[in-house]
Structures are given as C-alpha cells and as structure tokens.
Amino acid sequence: TLSFDFNAMHPGIYVYHCATPMVSHHIANGMYGLILVEPEEGLMAVDKEFYVMQGEMYTTENYHTSGLNEFSLEKMINEKPTYYVFNGAEGALTTTHRMQANVGETVRIYFGVGGPNKTSSFHVIGEIFDRVYREGDLVSQPGLSIQTTTVAPGGATMVEFQVDYPGRYILVDHALSRLERGLVGFLYVDGEKDDTIFYPHEN
C-alpha cells in the first residue's frame, strides 16, 4: 500500500473519492467522503455541527429485498438507483444516529453528494437556511434566506440555520420520490414552544 501527504491550499468543503477504474462502481459502494478545509481564521462558532452525505445504491434485487443484495452494473450505467441514502444506509439519520438540537441553537450541516450520478436539491422541511455556502465555497459571502440548495454529484455545501421551534425537522432531497427509496433524515429539536412563531389551532 501507499500513502501520501498534500497541502490543503484552498479553503472549502470537498468530496473525495478514488481515481481507480471503475470509479463510479467504487462510489456506488460508498467509497467517498468529505474533507473540510477551514479558512485560516476558522469558522464562526455554532452550537451543533452535522455531517451528511447523499449517495445511491444499485442492486440487482428490488428495493427492500432482504438478505444479500448484489451490485447491478446495468442499473448504475442506466442511472436507476435501487436506494437513495444519507450517510451510507437507509435509516442512518432516522434510527441509527439521532440528530439533536435545542431551540435557539444554531445548526451547521456539512452536506455533500457522493453520487455517482444524481444531483440533490437539499432541503430541511420546516426550515429556511439562514446561510448557504454554495458549492462548498467558504471564501465568498454566503447566500441568505434560502429554502433549497442544489448540490451536484461530487459537490458539497455548508448550510447554517437557527432552530426557533421544537419538533422533528425532515432532511430531504426535494426530488421527493427519493424519500420513498430511503432518502430521509430527522433533526429533533427540543425546547419551549413559541406561539408567536408557530400557532397550530382548530378552525
């Protein structure tokens, strides 16, 4: 085996993967991740930070087939995923790893798309992103008050928002049929309700 060192010369958020054929096959089997290169002055302090990556799985078997599932080259070449996942597995951000915050806290999500094929329209149902660092750009000024942000395969972003009301917030790709193939995460927010922000009532 070999290892290497490199100088991280550009601040930003970057997706890494191999360059060994077949690259897309390796990515479809989860061989990717994020690298954060902070500016020299660092990033603004926040209360909670989460790492979320979107990916696809291509199996010969149908969705939710139990037991061993074999990789399908044909499905991958035709860009027809069997599963869409956050952090490598269906349920990774709903049951396995609980994302938790409290009312009044600022949440930062480092979000990337491993792919290998599909673009994401990243959105948190019930929230507006206060700041979006598009395409992982930590040098330019962020976009403000953004509902949904587009992230290409092999691309990344950083979003920040303050949570103002308790509840379960749902992380999705706004190509929402993908939710039915496993692509969903939950952010649980605890704290006191504020009726000036949200006031459910009977008509």
mmCIF file of C-alpha atoms in Angstrom:
data_model
loop_
_atom_site.group_PDB
_atom_site.id
_atom_site.type_symbol
_atom_site.label_atom_id
_atom_site.label_comp_id
_atom_site.label_asym_id
_atom_site.label_seq_id
_atom_site.Cartn_x
_atom_site.Cartn_y
_atom_site.Cartn_z
ATOM 1 C CA THR A 1 0.000 0.000 0.000
ATOM 2 C CA LEU A 2 0.960 3.640 -0.446
ATOM 3 C CA SER A 3 0.123 6.826 1.411
ATOM 4 C CA PHE A 4 0.667 10.478 0.525
ATOM 5 C CA ASP A 5 0.703 13.930 2.074
ATOM 6 C CA PHE A 6 -0.645 17.098 0.473
ATOM 7 C CA ASN A 7 -1.019 20.782 1.277
ATOM 8 C CA ALA A 8 -4.650 21.881 1.665
ATOM 9 C CA MET A 9 -4.297 25.175 -0.200
ATOM 10 C CA HIS A 10 -7.926 26.154 -0.831
ATOM 11 C CA PRO A 11 -10.480 26.689 1.962
ATOM 12 C CA GLY A 12 -13.734 24.887 1.276
ATOM 13 C CA ILE A 13 -15.682 21.659 1.549
ATOM 14 C CA TYR A 14 -14.682 18.943 -0.881
ATOM 15 C CA VAL A 15 -15.786 15.443 -1.831
ATOM 16 C CA TYR A 16 -13.055 12.833 -2.089
ATOM 17 C CA HIS A 17 -13.120 9.541 -3.974
ATOM 18 C CA CYS A 18 -10.674 7.303 -5.795
ATOM 19 C CA ALA A 19 -9.451 7.557 -9.387
ATOM 20 C CA THR A 20 -9.100 3.812 -9.961
ATOM 21 C CA PRO A 21 -11.395 2.219 -12.575
ATOM 22 C CA MET A 22 -14.290 1.712 -12.241
ATOM 23 C CA VAL A 23 -14.603 4.930 -10.216
ATOM 24 C CA SER A 24 -18.406 5.014 -10.331
ATOM 25 C CA HIS A 25 -18.556 1.410 -9.083
ATOM 26 C CA HIS A 26 -16.446 2.302 -6.052
ATOM 27 C CA ILE A 27 -18.543 5.395 -5.322
ATOM 28 C CA ALA A 28 -21.764 3.384 -5.623
ATOM 29 C CA ASN A 29 -20.350 1.122 -2.913
ATOM 30 C CA GLY A 30 -19.820 4.021 -0.510
ATOM 31 C CA MET A 31 -16.144 4.799 -1.103
ATOM 32 C CA TYR A 32 -16.324 8.587 -0.744
ATOM 33 C CA GLY A 33 -16.434 11.272 1.919
ATOM 34 C CA LEU A 34 -15.988 14.962 2.744
ATOM 35 C CA ILE A 35 -12.881 16.997 3.501
ATOM 36 C CA LEU A 36 -13.307 20.330 5.303
ATOM 37 C CA VAL A 37 -10.503 22.856 4.805
ATOM 38 C CA GLU A 38 -11.142 25.759 7.169
ATOM 39 C CA PRO A 39 -10.002 29.306 6.385
ATOM 40 C CA GLU A 40 -7.002 30.436 8.414
ATOM 41 C CA GLU A 41 -9.280 32.440 10.706
ATOM 42 C CA GLY A 42 -11.500 29.398 11.241
ATOM 43 C CA LEU A 43 -15.271 29.191 11.014
ATOM 44 C CA MET A 44 -17.868 31.006 13.091
ATOM 45 C CA ALA A 45 -18.723 29.112 16.265
ATOM 46 C CA VAL A 46 -22.074 27.294 16.181
ATOM 47 C CA ASP A 47 -23.899 25.085 18.656
ATOM 48 C CA LYS A 48 -24.276 21.886 16.631
ATOM 49 C CA GLU A 49 -22.469 20.503 13.578
ATOM 50 C CA PHE A 50 -23.605 17.540 11.475
ATOM 51 C CA TYR A 51 -22.045 15.635 8.574
ATOM 52 C CA VAL A 52 -24.486 14.447 5.919
ATOM 53 C CA MET A 53 -23.675 12.795 2.594
ATOM 54 C CA GLN A 54 -26.122 11.663 -0.053
ATOM 55 C CA GLY A 55 -25.450 8.626 -2.194
ATOM 56 C CA GLU A 56 -27.018 5.969 -4.377
ATOM 57 C CA MET A 57 -27.011 2.174 -4.343
ATOM 58 C CA TYR A 58 -27.640 -0.027 -7.350
ATOM 59 C CA THR A 59 -28.675 -3.609 -6.656
ATOM 60 C CA THR A 60 -29.828 -6.478 -8.837
ATOM 61 C CA GLU A 61 -32.572 -7.155 -6.306
ATOM 62 C CA ASN A 62 -35.613 -4.929 -5.861
ATOM 63 C CA TYR A 63 -35.944 -2.275 -3.163
ATOM 64 C CA HIS A 64 -36.198 -3.755 0.348
ATOM 65 C CA THR A 65 -35.222 -7.272 -0.700
ATOM 66 C CA SER A 66 -33.828 -8.965 2.410
ATOM 67 C CA GLY A 67 -30.539 -10.846 2.500
ATOM 68 C CA LEU A 68 -27.519 -10.331 0.264
ATOM 69 C CA ASN A 69 -28.030 -7.760 -2.486
ATOM 70 C CA GLU A 70 -25.661 -7.885 -5.460
ATOM 71 C CA PHE A 71 -24.367 -4.799 -7.276
ATOM 72 C CA SER A 72 -26.030 -4.079 -10.633
ATOM 73 C CA LEU A 73 -23.725 -2.529 -13.227
ATOM 74 C CA GLU A 74 -26.634 -2.228 -15.648
ATOM 75 C CA LYS A 75 -28.708 -0.149 -13.214
ATOM 76 C CA MET A 76 -25.741 2.092 -12.451
ATOM 77 C CA ILE A 77 -24.932 2.711 -16.128
ATOM 78 C CA ASN A 78 -28.611 3.489 -16.749
ATOM 79 C CA GLU A 79 -28.695 5.735 -13.651
ATOM 80 C CA LYS A 80 -31.570 3.870 -11.981
ATOM 81 C CA PRO A 81 -30.733 3.607 -8.260
ATOM 82 C CA THR A 82 -32.427 0.990 -6.123
ATOM 83 C CA TYR A 83 -31.737 3.036 -2.973
ATOM 84 C CA TYR A 84 -31.002 6.664 -2.167
ATOM 85 C CA VAL A 85 -29.303 7.075 1.202
ATOM 86 C CA PHE A 86 -27.909 9.582 3.652
ATOM 87 C CA ASN A 87 -24.632 8.568 5.300
ATOM 88 C CA GLY A 88 -24.409 5.222 3.595
ATOM 89 C CA ALA A 89 -27.527 3.396 4.765
ATOM 90 C CA GLU A 90 -31.284 3.633 4.823
ATOM 91 C CA GLY A 91 -32.275 4.818 8.292
ATOM 92 C CA ALA A 92 -28.801 6.138 9.135
ATOM 93 C CA LEU A 93 -30.227 9.527 10.154
ATOM 94 C CA THR A 94 -33.644 8.378 11.355
ATOM 95 C CA THR A 95 -32.986 5.483 13.725
ATOM 96 C CA THR A 96 -29.257 4.701 13.882
ATOM 97 C CA HIS A 97 -27.841 8.158 14.608
ATOM 98 C CA ARG A 98 -30.097 10.772 16.179
ATOM 99 C CA MET A 99 -29.547 14.394 15.138
ATOM 100 C CA GLN A 100 -30.465 16.554 18.115
ATOM 101 C CA ALA A 101 -30.590 20.303 18.826
ATOM 102 C CA ASN A 102 -32.337 22.735 21.171
ATOM 103 C CA VAL A 103 -34.498 25.763 20.458
ATOM 104 C CA GLY A 104 -32.334 28.842 19.963
ATOM 105 C CA GLU A 105 -29.269 26.910 18.818
ATOM 106 C CA THR A 106 -27.518 27.441 15.502
ATOM 107 C CA VAL A 107 -27.084 24.280 13.463
ATOM 108 C CA ARG A 108 -24.441 23.775 10.791
ATOM 109 C CA ILE A 109 -24.695 20.945 8.268
ATOM 110 C CA TYR A 110 -21.799 19.946 6.056
ATOM 111 C CA PHE A 111 -23.581 18.362 3.108
ATOM 112 C CA GLY A 112 -22.084 16.535 0.154
ATOM 113 C CA VAL A 113 -23.199 14.289 -2.688
ATOM 114 C CA GLY A 114 -21.112 11.235 -3.430
ATOM 115 C CA GLY A 115 -23.346 10.192 -6.279
ATOM 116 C CA PRO A 116 -22.171 8.733 -8.516
ATOM 117 C CA ASN A 117 -24.946 10.083 -10.746
ATOM 118 C CA LYS A 118 -27.714 12.158 -9.184
ATOM 119 C CA THR A 119 -27.886 15.834 -8.231
ATOM 120 C CA SER A 120 -29.505 16.740 -4.902
ATOM 121 C CA SER A 121 -31.957 19.530 -4.095
ATOM 122 C CA PHE A 122 -31.124 19.667 -0.392
ATOM 123 C CA HIS A 123 -33.885 20.940 1.884
ATOM 124 C CA VAL A 124 -34.971 20.721 5.518
ATOM 125 C CA ILE A 125 -38.770 20.657 5.734
ATOM 126 C CA GLY A 126 -39.910 23.380 8.125
ATOM 127 C CA GLU A 127 -36.723 25.437 7.943
ATOM 128 C CA ILE A 128 -35.085 28.178 5.899
ATOM 129 C CA PHE A 129 -31.303 28.149 5.654
ATOM 130 C CA ASP A 130 -30.015 31.396 7.152
ATOM 131 C CA ARG A 131 -26.728 30.998 5.274
ATOM 132 C CA VAL A 132 -25.731 28.752 2.370
ATOM 133 C CA TYR A 133 -22.110 28.421 1.313
ATOM 134 C CA ARG A 134 -22.763 27.325 -2.249
ATOM 135 C CA GLU A 135 -20.562 24.658 -3.824
ATOM 136 C CA GLY A 136 -18.544 24.445 -0.618
ATOM 137 C CA ASP A 137 -17.201 27.990 -1.098
ATOM 138 C CA LEU A 138 -16.009 29.274 2.298
ATOM 139 C CA VAL A 139 -14.281 32.352 0.848
ATOM 140 C CA SER A 140 -17.185 34.267 -0.723
ATOM 141 C CA GLN A 141 -20.142 35.690 1.169
ATOM 142 C CA PRO A 142 -22.882 33.085 1.712
ATOM 143 C CA GLY A 143 -26.338 33.186 0.205
ATOM 144 C CA LEU A 144 -29.024 34.276 2.680
ATOM 145 C CA SER A 145 -32.538 33.005 3.462
ATOM 146 C CA ILE A 146 -32.527 30.052 1.063
ATOM 147 C CA GLN A 147 -35.103 27.266 1.139
ATOM 148 C CA THR A 148 -33.493 24.632 -1.110
ATOM 149 C CA THR A 149 -29.959 24.418 -2.487
ATOM 150 C CA THR A 150 -28.639 22.396 -5.418
ATOM 151 C CA VAL A 151 -25.619 20.142 -4.912
ATOM 152 C CA ALA A 152 -24.109 18.262 -7.850
ATOM 153 C CA PRO A 153 -22.545 14.785 -7.674
ATOM 154 C CA GLY A 154 -19.045 15.262 -6.330
ATOM 155 C CA GLY A 155 -20.091 18.621 -4.884
ATOM 156 C CA ALA A 156 -20.734 19.964 -1.404
ATOM 157 C CA THR A 157 -22.232 22.848 0.528
ATOM 158 C CA MET A 158 -22.434 24.150 4.077
ATOM 159 C CA VAL A 159 -25.709 25.429 5.495
ATOM 160 C CA GLU A 160 -26.424 27.166 8.794
ATOM 161 C CA PHE A 161 -29.734 27.964 10.448
ATOM 162 C CA GLN A 162 -31.122 28.781 13.875
ATOM 163 C CA VAL A 163 -33.850 26.459 15.125
ATOM 164 C CA ASP A 164 -36.665 28.511 16.648
ATOM 165 C CA TYR A 165 -39.382 25.967 17.377
ATOM 166 C CA PRO A 166 -39.391 22.414 18.781
ATOM 167 C CA GLY A 167 -40.275 19.445 16.633
ATOM 168 C CA ARG A 168 -38.981 16.918 14.155
ATOM 169 C CA TYR A 169 -37.474 18.504 11.062
ATOM 170 C CA ILE A 170 -37.084 16.336 7.975
ATOM 171 C CA LEU A 171 -33.959 16.348 5.810
ATOM 172 C CA VAL A 172 -34.759 15.530 2.183
ATOM 173 C CA ASP A 173 -33.713 15.819 -1.400
ATOM 174 C CA HIS A 174 -36.625 17.809 -2.825
ATOM 175 C CA ALA A 175 -36.873 15.305 -5.651
ATOM 176 C CA LEU A 176 -39.261 13.872 -3.097
ATOM 177 C CA SER A 177 -39.957 10.493 -4.675
ATOM 178 C CA ARG A 178 -36.441 9.603 -3.492
ATOM 179 C CA LEU A 179 -37.762 9.668 0.063
ATOM 180 C CA GLU A 180 -39.698 6.519 -0.851
ATOM 181 C CA ARG A 181 -36.389 4.811 -1.627
ATOM 182 C CA GLY A 182 -34.751 5.567 1.688
ATOM 183 C CA LEU A 183 -33.551 9.174 1.438
ATOM 184 C CA VAL A 184 -34.654 10.878 4.645
ATOM 185 C CA GLY A 185 -33.150 12.151 7.876
ATOM 186 C CA PHE A 186 -34.615 13.630 11.069
ATOM 187 C CA LEU A 187 -33.406 16.571 13.147
ATOM 188 C CA TYR A 188 -35.099 16.575 16.570
ATOM 189 C CA VAL A 189 -35.367 19.954 18.283
ATOM 190 C CA ASP A 190 -36.286 20.202 21.976
ATOM 191 C CA GLY A 191 -37.444 23.287 23.862
ATOM 192 C CA GLU A 192 -40.350 25.576 24.644
ATOM 193 C CA LYS A 193 -42.990 26.368 22.040
ATOM 194 C CA ASP A 194 -43.374 29.980 20.928
ATOM 195 C CA ASP A 195 -46.869 30.769 19.689
ATOM 196 C CA THR A 196 -45.645 33.975 18.050
ATOM 197 C CA ILE A 197 -43.629 31.818 15.633
ATOM 198 C CA PHE A 198 -45.981 28.910 15.015
ATOM 199 C CA TYR A 199 -49.538 28.584 16.277
ATOM 200 C CA PRO A 200 -51.440 25.436 15.284
ATOM 201 C CA HIS A 201 -55.151 25.721 16.096
ATOM 202 C CA GLU A 202 -58.539 24.418 15.092
ATOM 203 C CA ASN A 203 -60.528 26.456 12.584
#
